[in-house]
Tab-separated table of C-alpha atoms and ligand atoms in Angstrom:
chain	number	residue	atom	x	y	z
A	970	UNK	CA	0.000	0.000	0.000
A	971	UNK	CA	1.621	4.034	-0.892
A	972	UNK	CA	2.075	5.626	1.888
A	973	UNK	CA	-0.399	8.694	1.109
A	974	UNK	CA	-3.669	6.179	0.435
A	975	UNK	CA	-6.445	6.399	2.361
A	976	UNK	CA	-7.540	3.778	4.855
A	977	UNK	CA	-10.896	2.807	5.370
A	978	UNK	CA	-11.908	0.341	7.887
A	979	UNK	CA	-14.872	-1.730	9.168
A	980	UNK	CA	-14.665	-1.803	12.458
A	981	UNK	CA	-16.744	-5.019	13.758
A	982	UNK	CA	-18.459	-5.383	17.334
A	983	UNK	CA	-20.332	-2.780	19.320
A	984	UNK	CA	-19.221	-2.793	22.825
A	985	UNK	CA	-16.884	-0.345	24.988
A	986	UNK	CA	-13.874	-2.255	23.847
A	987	UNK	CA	-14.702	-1.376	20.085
A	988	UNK	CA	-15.548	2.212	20.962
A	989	UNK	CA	-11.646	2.630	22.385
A	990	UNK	CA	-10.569	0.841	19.565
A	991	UNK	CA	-12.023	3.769	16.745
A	992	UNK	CA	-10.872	6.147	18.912
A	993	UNK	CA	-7.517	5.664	18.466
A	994	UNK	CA	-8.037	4.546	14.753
A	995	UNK	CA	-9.418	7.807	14.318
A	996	UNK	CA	-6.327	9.723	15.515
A	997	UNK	CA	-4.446	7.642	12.711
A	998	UNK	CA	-3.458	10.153	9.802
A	999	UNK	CA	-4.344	8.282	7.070
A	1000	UNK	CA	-7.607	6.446	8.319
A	1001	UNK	CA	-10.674	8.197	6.470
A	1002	UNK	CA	-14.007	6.494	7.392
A	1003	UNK	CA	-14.617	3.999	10.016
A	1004	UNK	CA	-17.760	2.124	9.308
A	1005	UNK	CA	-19.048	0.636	12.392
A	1006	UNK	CA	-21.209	-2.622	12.467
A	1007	UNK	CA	-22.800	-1.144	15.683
A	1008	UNK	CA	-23.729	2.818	15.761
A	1009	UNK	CA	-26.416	2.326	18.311
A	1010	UNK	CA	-23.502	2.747	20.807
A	1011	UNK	CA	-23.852	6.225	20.707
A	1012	UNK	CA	-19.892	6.194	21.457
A	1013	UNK	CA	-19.586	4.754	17.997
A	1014	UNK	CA	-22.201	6.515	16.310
A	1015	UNK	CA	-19.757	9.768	17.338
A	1016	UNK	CA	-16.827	8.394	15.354
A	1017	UNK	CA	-18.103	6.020	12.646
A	1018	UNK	CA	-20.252	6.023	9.580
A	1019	UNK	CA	-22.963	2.790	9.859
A	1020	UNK	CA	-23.084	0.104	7.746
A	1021	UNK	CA	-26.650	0.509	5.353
A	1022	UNK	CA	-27.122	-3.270	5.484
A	1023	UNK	CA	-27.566	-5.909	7.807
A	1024	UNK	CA	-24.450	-7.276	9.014
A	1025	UNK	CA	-25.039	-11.509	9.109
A	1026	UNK	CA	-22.443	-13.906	8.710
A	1027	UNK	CA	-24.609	-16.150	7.026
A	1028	UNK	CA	-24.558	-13.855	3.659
A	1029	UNK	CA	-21.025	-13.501	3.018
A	1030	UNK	CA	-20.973	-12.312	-0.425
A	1031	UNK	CA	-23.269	-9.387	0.686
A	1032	UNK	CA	-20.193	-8.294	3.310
A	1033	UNK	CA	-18.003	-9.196	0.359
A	1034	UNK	CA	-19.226	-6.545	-2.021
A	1035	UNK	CA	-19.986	-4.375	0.417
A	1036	UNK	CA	-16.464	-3.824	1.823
A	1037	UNK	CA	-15.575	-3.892	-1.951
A	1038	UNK	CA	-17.835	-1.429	-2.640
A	1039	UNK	CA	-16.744	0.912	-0.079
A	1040	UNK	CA	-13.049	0.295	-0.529
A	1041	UNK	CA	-12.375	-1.245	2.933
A	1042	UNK	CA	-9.016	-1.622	3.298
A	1043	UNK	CA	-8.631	-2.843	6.970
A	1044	UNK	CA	-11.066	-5.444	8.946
A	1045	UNK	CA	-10.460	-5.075	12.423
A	1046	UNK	CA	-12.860	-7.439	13.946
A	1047	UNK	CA	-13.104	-7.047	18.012
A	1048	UNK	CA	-15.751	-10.104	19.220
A	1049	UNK	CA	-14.623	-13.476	19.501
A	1050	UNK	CA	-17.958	-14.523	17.988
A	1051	UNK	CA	-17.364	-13.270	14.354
A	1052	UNK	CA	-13.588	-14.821	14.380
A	1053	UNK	CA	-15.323	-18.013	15.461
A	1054	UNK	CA	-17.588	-18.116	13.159
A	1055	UNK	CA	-15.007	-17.658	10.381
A	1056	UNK	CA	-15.378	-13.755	9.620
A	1057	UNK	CA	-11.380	-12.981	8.993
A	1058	UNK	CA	-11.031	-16.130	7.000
A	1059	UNK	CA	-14.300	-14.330	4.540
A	1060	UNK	CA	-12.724	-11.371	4.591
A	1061	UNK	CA	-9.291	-12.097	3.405
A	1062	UNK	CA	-10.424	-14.596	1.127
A	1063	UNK	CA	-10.059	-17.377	2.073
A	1064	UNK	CA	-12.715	-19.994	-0.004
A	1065	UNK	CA	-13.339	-22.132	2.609
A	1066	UNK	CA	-15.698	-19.538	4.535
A	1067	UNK	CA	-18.207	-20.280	2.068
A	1068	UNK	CA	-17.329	-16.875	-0.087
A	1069	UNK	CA	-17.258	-16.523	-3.790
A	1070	UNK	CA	-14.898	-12.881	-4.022
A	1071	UNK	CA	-11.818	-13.663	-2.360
A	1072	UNK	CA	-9.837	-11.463	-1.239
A	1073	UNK	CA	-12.533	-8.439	-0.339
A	1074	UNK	CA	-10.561	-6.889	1.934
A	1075	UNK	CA	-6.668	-6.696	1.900
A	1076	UNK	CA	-5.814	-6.625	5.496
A	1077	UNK	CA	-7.750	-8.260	8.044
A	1078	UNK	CA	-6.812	-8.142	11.755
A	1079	UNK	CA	-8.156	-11.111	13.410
A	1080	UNK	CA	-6.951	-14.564	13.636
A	1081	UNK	CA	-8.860	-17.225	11.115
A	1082	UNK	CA	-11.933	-19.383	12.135
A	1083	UNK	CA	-9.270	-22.426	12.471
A	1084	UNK	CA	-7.520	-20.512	14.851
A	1085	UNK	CA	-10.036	-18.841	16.704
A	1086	UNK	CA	-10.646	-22.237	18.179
A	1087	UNK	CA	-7.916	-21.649	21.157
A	1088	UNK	CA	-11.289	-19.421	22.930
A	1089	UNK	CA	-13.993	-20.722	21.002
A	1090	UNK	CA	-13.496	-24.443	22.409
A	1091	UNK	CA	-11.711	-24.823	25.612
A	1092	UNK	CA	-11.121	-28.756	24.449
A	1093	UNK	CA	-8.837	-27.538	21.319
A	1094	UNK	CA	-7.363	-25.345	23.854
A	1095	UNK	CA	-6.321	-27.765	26.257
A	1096	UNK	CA	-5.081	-29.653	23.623
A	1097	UNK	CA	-2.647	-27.695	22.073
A	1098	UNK	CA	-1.465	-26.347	25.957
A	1099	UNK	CA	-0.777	-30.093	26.471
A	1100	UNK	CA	1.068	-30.408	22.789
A	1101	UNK	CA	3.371	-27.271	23.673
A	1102	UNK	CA	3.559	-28.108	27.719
A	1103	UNK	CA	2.313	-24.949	28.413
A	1104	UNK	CA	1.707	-24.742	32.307
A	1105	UNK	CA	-2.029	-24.847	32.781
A	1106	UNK	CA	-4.848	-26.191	35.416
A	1107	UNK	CA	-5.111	-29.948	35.400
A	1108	UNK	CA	-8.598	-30.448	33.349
A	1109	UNK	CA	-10.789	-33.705	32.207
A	1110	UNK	CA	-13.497	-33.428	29.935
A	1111	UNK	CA	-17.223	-34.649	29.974
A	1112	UNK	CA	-19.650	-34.935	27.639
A	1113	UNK	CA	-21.993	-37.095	30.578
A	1114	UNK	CA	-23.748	-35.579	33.396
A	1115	UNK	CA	-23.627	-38.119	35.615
A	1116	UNK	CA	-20.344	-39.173	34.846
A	1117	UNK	CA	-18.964	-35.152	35.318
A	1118	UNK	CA	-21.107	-35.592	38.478
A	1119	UNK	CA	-19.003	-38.469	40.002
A	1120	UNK	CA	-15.760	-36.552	39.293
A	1121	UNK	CA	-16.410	-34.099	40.969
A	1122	UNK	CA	-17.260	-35.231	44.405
A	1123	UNK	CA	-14.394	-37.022	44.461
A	1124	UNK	CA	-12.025	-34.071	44.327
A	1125	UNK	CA	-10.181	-32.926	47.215
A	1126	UNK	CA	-11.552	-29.105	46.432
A	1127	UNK	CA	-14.967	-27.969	44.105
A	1128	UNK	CA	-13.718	-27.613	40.466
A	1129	UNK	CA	-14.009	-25.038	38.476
A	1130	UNK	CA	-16.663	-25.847	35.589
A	1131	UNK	CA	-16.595	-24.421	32.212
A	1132	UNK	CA	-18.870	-24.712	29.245
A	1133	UNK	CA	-15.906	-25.742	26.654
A	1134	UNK	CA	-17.682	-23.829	24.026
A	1135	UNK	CA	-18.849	-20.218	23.671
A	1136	UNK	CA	-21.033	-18.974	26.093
A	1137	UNK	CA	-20.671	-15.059	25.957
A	1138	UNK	CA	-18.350	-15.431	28.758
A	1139	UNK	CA	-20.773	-16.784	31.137
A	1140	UNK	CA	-20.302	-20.318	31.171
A	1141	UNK	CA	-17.185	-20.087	33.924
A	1142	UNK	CA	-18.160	-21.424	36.932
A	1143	UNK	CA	-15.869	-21.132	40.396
A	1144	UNK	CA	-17.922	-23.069	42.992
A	1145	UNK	CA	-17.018	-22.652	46.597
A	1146	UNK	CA	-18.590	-25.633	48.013
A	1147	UNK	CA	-19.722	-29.216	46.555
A	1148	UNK	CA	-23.373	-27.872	46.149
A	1149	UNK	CA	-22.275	-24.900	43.910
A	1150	UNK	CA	-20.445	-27.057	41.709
A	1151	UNK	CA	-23.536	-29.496	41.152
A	1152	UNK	CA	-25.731	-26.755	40.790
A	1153	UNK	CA	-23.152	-25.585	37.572
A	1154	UNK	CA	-23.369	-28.934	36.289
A	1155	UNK	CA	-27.158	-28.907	36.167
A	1156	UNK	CA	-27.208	-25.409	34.474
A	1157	UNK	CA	-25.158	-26.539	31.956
A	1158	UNK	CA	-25.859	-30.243	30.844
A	1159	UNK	CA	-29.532	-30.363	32.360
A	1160	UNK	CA	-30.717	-27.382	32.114
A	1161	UNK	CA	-28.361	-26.789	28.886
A	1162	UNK	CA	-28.478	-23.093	29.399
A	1163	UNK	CA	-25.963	-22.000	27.155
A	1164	UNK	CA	-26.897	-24.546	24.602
A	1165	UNK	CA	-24.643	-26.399	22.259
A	1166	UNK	CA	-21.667	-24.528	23.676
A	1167	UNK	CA	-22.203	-27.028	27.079
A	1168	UNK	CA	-21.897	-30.308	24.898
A	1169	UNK	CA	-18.969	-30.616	26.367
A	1170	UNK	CA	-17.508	-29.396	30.095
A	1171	UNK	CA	-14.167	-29.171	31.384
A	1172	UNK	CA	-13.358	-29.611	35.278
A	1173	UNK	CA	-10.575	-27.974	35.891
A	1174	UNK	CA	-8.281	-27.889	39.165
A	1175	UNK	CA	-8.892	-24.570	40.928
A	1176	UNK	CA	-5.927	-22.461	40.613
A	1177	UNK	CA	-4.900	-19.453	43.143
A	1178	UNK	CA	-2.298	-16.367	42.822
A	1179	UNK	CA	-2.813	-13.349	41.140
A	1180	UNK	CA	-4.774	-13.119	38.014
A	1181	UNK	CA	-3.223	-11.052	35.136
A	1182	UNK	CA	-4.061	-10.137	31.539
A	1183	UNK	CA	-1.095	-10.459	28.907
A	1184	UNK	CA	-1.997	-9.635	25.110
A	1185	UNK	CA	0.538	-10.189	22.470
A	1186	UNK	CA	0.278	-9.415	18.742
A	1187	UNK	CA	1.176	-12.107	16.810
A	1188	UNK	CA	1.733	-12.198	13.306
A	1189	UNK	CA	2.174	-15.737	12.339
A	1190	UNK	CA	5.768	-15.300	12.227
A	1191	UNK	CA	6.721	-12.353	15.578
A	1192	UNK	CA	4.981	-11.722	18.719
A	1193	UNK	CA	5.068	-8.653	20.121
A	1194	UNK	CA	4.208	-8.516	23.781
A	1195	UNK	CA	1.802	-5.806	24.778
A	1196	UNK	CA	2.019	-3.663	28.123
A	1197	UNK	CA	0.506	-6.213	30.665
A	1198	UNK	CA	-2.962	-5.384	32.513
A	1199	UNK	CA	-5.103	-6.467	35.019
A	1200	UNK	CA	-8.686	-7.564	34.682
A	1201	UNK	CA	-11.188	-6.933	38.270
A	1202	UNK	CA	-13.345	-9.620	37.803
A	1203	UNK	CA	-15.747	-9.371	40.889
A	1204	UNK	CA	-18.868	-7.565	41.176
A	1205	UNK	CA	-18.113	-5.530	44.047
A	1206	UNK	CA	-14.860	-3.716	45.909
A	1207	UNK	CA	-12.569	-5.418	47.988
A	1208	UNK	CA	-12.754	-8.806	45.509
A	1209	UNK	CA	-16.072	-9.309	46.737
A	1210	UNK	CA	-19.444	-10.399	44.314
A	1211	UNK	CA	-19.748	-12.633	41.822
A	1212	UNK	CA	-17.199	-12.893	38.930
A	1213	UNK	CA	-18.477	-10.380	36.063
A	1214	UNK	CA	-17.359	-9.695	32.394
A	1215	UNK	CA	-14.535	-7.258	34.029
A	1216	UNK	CA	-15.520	-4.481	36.067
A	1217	UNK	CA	-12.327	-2.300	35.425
A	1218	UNK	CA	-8.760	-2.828	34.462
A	1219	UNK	CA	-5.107	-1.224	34.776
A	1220	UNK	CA	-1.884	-1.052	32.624
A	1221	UNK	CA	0.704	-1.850	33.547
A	1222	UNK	CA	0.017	-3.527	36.280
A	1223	UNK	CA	2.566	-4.412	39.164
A	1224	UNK	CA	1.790	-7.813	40.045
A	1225	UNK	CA	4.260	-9.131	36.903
A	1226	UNK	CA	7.529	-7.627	36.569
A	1227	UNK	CA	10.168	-7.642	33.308
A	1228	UNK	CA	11.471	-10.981	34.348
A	1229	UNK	CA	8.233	-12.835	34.899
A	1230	UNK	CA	6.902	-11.397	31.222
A	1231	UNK	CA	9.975	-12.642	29.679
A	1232	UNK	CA	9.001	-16.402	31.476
A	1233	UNK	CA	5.153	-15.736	29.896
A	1234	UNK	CA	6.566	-15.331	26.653
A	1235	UNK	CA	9.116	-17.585	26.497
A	1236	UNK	CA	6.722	-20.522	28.373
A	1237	UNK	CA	3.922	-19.540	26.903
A	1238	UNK	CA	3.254	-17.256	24.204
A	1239	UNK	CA	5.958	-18.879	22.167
A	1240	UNK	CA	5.409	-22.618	22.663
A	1241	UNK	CA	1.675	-21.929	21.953
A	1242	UNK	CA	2.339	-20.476	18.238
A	1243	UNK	CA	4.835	-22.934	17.648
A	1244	UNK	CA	2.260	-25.996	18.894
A	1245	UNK	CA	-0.284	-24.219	16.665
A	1246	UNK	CA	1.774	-23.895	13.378
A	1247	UNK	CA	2.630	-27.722	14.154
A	1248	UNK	CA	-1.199	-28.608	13.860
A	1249	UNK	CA	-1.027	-26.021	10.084
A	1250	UNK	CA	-2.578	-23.391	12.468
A	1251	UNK	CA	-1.164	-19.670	11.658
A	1252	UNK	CA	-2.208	-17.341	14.204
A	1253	UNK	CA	-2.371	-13.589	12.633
A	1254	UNK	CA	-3.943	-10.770	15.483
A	1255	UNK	CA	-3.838	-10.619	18.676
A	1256	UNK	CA	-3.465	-13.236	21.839
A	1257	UNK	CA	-4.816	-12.451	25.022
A	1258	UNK	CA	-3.470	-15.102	27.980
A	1259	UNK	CA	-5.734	-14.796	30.867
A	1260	UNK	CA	-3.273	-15.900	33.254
A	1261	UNK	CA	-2.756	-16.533	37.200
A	1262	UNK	CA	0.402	-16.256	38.676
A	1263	UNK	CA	0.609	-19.279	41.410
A	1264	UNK	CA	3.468	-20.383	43.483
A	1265	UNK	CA	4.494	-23.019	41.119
A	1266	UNK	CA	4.730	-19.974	38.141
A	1267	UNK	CA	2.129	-18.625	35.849
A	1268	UNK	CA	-0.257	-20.981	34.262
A	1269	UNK	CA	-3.120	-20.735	31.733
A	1270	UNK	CA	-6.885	-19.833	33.135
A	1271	UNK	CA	-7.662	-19.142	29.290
A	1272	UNK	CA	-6.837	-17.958	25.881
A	1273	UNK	CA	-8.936	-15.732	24.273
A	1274	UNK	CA	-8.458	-14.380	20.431
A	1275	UNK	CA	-9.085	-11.086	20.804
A	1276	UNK	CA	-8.436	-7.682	23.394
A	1277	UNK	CA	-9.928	-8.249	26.145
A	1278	UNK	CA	-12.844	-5.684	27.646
A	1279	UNK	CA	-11.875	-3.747	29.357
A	1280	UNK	CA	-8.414	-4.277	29.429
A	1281	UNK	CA	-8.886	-2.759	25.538
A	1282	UNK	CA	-9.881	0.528	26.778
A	1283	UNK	CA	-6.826	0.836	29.120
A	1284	UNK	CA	-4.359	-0.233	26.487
A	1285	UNK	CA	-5.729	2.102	23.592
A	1286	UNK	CA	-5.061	5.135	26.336
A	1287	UNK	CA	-1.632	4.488	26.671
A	1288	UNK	CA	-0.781	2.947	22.814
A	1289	UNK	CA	1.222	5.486	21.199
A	1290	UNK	CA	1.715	5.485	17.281
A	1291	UNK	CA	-0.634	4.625	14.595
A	1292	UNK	CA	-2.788	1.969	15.543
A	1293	UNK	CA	-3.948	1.233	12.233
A	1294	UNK	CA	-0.236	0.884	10.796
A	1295	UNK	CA	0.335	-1.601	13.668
A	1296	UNK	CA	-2.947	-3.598	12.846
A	1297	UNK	CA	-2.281	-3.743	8.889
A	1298	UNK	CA	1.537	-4.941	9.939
A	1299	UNK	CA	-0.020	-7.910	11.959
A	1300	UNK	CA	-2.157	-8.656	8.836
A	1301	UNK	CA	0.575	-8.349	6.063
A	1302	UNK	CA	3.569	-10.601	8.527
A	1303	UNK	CA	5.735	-7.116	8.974
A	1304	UNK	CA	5.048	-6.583	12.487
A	1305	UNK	CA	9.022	-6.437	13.079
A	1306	UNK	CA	8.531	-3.231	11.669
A	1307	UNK	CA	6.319	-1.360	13.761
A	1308	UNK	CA	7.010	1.641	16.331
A	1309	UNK	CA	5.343	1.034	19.134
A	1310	UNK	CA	5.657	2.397	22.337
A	1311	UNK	CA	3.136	3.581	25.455
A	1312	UNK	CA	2.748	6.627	27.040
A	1313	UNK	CA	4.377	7.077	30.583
A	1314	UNK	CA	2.607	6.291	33.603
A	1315	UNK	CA	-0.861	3.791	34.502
A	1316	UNK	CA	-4.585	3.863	32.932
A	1317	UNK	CA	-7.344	2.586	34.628
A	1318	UNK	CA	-10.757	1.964	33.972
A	1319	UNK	CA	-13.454	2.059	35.924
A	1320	UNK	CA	-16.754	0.249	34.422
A	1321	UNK	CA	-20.053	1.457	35.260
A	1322	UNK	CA	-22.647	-1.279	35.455
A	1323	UNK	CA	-26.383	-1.288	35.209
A	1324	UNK	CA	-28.351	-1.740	38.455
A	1325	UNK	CA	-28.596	-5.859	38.816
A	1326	UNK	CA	-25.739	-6.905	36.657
A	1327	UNK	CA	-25.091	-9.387	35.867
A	1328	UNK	CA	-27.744	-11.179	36.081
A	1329	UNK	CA	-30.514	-9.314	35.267
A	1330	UNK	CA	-29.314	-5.760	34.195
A	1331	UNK	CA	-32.046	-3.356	34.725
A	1332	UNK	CA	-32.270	-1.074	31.374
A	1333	UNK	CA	-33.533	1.890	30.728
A	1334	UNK	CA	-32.217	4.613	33.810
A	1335	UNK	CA	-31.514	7.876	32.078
A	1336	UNK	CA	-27.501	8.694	32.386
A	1337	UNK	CA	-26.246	12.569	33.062
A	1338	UNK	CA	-22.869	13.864	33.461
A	1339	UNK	CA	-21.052	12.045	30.737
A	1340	UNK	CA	-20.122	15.338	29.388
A	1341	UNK	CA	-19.183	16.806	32.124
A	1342	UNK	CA	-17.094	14.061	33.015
A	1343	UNK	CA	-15.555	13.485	29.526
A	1344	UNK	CA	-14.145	17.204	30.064
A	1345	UNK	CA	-11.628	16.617	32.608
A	1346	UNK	CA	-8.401	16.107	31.624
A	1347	UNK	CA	-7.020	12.704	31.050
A	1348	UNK	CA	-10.424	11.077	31.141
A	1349	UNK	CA	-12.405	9.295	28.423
A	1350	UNK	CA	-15.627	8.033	28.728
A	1351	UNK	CA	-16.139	5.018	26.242
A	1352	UNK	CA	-19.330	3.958	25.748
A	1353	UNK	CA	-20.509	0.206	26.215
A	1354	UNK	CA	-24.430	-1.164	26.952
A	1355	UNK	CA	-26.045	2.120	26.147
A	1356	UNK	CA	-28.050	3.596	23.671
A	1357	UNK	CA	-29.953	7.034	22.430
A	1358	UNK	CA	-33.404	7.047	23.438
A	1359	UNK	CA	-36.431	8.985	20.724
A	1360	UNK	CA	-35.329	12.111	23.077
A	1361	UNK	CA	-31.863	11.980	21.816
A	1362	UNK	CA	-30.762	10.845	25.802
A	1363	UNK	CA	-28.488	8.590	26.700
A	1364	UNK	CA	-30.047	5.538	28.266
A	1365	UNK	CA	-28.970	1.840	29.764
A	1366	UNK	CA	-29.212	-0.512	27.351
A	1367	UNK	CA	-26.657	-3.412	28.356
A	1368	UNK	CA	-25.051	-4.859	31.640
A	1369	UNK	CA	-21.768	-3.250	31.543
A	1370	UNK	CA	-22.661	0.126	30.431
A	1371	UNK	CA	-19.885	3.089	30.495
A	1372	UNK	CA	-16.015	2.372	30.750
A	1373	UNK	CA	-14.064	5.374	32.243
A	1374	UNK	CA	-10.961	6.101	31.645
A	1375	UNK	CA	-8.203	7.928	33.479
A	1376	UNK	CA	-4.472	7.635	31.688
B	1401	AMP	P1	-12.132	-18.079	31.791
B	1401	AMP	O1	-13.252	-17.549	30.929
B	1401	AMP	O2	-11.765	-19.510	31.536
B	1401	AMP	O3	-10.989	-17.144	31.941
B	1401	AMP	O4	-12.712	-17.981	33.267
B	1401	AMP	C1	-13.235	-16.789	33.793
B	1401	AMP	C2	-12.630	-16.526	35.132
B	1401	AMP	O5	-12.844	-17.640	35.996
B	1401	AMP	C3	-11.126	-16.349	35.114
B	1401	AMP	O6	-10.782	-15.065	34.761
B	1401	AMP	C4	-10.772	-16.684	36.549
B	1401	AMP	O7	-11.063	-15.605	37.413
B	1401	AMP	C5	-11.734	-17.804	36.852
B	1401	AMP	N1	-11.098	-19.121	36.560
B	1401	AMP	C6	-11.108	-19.790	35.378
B	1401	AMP	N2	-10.403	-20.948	35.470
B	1401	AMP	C7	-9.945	-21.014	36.736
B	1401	AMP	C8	-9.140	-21.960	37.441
B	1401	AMP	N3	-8.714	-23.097	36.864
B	1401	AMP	N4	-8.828	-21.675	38.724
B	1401	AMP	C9	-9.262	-20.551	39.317
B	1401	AMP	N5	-10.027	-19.613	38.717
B	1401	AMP	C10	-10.368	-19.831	37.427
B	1402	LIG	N1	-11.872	-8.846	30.509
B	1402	LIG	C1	-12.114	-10.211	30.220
B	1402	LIG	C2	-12.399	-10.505	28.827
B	1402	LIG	O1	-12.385	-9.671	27.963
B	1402	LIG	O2	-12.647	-11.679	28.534
């Protein structure tokens, strides 16, 4: 690509972690429009241009010609959902997602449906940490309730229970007693509330330390480890509540110095590409380690495929350079190239949450102030589960609702 083109992008996914993300594509020189599969965030709706059809997966020519149409020349695609379901692999071409015009867009950031596996089934996963001895929890698989049942009352401690597909990060279970951990069980293969994605469940040894979020970008070839965050998983201050989606984040954080980050790369980031490209897996975008540092070193809660939200927000706050030159070097194998660097000091986020998240969000409370608080210096307000109501307010609309950020 000349240096002096234009850069369009469709920016896919509507939630606070996508709203960070366009803003700092937007401060990128050469980026012209950002089309946003989501401008009911009103966040997005601020910096993007919508999309004038409906966005489904299951027409991909449609998306095809549309992105040709409108000369996208980046795909940065934020959900784990639409990498699962093969979106990266349509984009770029690839013939096997069921396209006919390959090639629609030229650089696509977002690893392909084959390796979007490593979050969208915990099994895979597993597999390839086991391939690569990468240090993770001790896990067994069941596809049997009875026989997942059995298991675990005979473990010295409740395990933790996960649904080993996707379950819109819900289907994580960390039971404190025996009851609790039956009671997961029956949600997922009785009740089967999160569906197909509880075929099969892994019971997993229940690891302690500190938890910490490393992100690298990876371009199939060079991994490029990003500033290291941390995630606050629990509901309420002081590590109390039940474990949420992420109720705020910080960058860097302290509980991981230079020397353990060099161990997480070297024990895991590394061996986990190389275990992949053994299997014919290339891995292009970025990889997100949800790790907890225990006595016996840092092991493997989870992979995920994508930034993580809202660790997202507090990275784009401190990113300095131009994020979409970093993204199109991930897709196009050059990211040995980049110049990347952060700005000095920490960003946190603070998430505001709707009244009975999260399990049953209240919607609908009118929210004030977000101007007021958007004006002081250093902060940005990104905008998650809310939306504009006929009056032009700004209204709840989702669980996790506004992300602040201070950085
Ligand atoms: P996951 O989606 O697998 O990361 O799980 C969500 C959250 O559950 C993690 O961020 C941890 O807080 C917790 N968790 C998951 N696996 C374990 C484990 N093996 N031991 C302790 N906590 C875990
Ligand atoms: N902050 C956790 C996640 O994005 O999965």
């Amino acid at each position: 690509m000349s240096d002096n083109q234009q850069i369009n992008v469709l920016l896919v996914g509507g939630g606070g972690r996508e709203h960070a993300l366009a803003w700092k594509l937007k401060q990128s020189p050469r980026v012209g429009t950002i089309y946003s599969t989501d401008t009911a965030n009103p966040g997005l709706a601020d910096l993007c241009k919508p999309i004038d059809f409906p966005f489904d997966l299951k027409d991909p020519f449609r998306i095809q010609r549309w992105c040709i149409a409108n000369r996208i020349t980046l795909a940065v695609i934020g959900p784990e959902e639409p990498l699962c379901a093969g979106l990266a692999d349509m984009l770029a071409g690839d013939t096997r997602a069921g396209g006919g015009l390959g090639g629609a867009v030229p650089h696509v950031f977002g690893p392909s449906k084959e390796a979007a596996q490593l979050e969208g089934n915990k099994e895979f996963a597993k597999q390839i940490m086991r391939a690569a001895q990468v240090p993770t929890a001790e896990a067994r698989s069941f596809t049997d309730f009875e026989s997942a049942k059995q298991y675990a009352q005979t473990r010295p401690e409740p395990p933790v229970i996960k649904a080993a597909g996707l379950a819109k990060g819900k289907g994580v279970f960390v039971p404190a007693t025996p009851a609790e951990a039956l009671a997961a069980l029956e949600r997922i293969m009785l009740k089967r509330e999160f569906g197909d994605a509880g075929n099969v469940v892994l019971l997993e040894e229940r690891l302690k330390g500190r938890e910490v979020s490393v992100f690298a970008l990876v371009d199939g070839r060079t991994i490029y480890v990003l500033e290291c965050c941390q995630d606050h998983k629990r509901l309420r201050n002081g590590a109390q509540g039940p474990n949420t989606g992420g109720m705020g984040s910080l960058c860097p954080t302290l509980a991981i110095d230079d020397a353990m980050m060099a161990r997480v790369q070297r024990e895991i980031l590394v061996p986990t590409i190389d275990a992949l490209k053994r299997e014919g897996v290339d891995y292009r975008g970025v990889l997100y380690a949800g790790l907890m540092l225990t006595h016996a070193g840092p092991k493997v809660l989870e992979f995920n495929v994508r930034f993580g939200d809202p660790e997202c927000q507090t990275l784009m706050a401190r990113w300095q350079g131009d994020l979409a030159e970093h993204l199109i070097a991930v897709a196009d194998r050059r990211l040995d190239t980049i110049d990347l660097s952060w700005s000095p000091g920490v960003s946190i986020c603070v998430v505001l949450a709707a009244e009975g998240y999260p399990d049953n969000p209240r919607k609908g409370a009118v929210i004030t102030g977000i101007d007021e608080a958007a004006k002081v210096p250093g902060v940005q307000v990104f905008h998650a589960g809310t939306r504009r109501d006929e009056q032009g307010r700004i209204v709840v609309a989702g669980g996790r609702v506004l992300s602040n950020v201070i950085g």
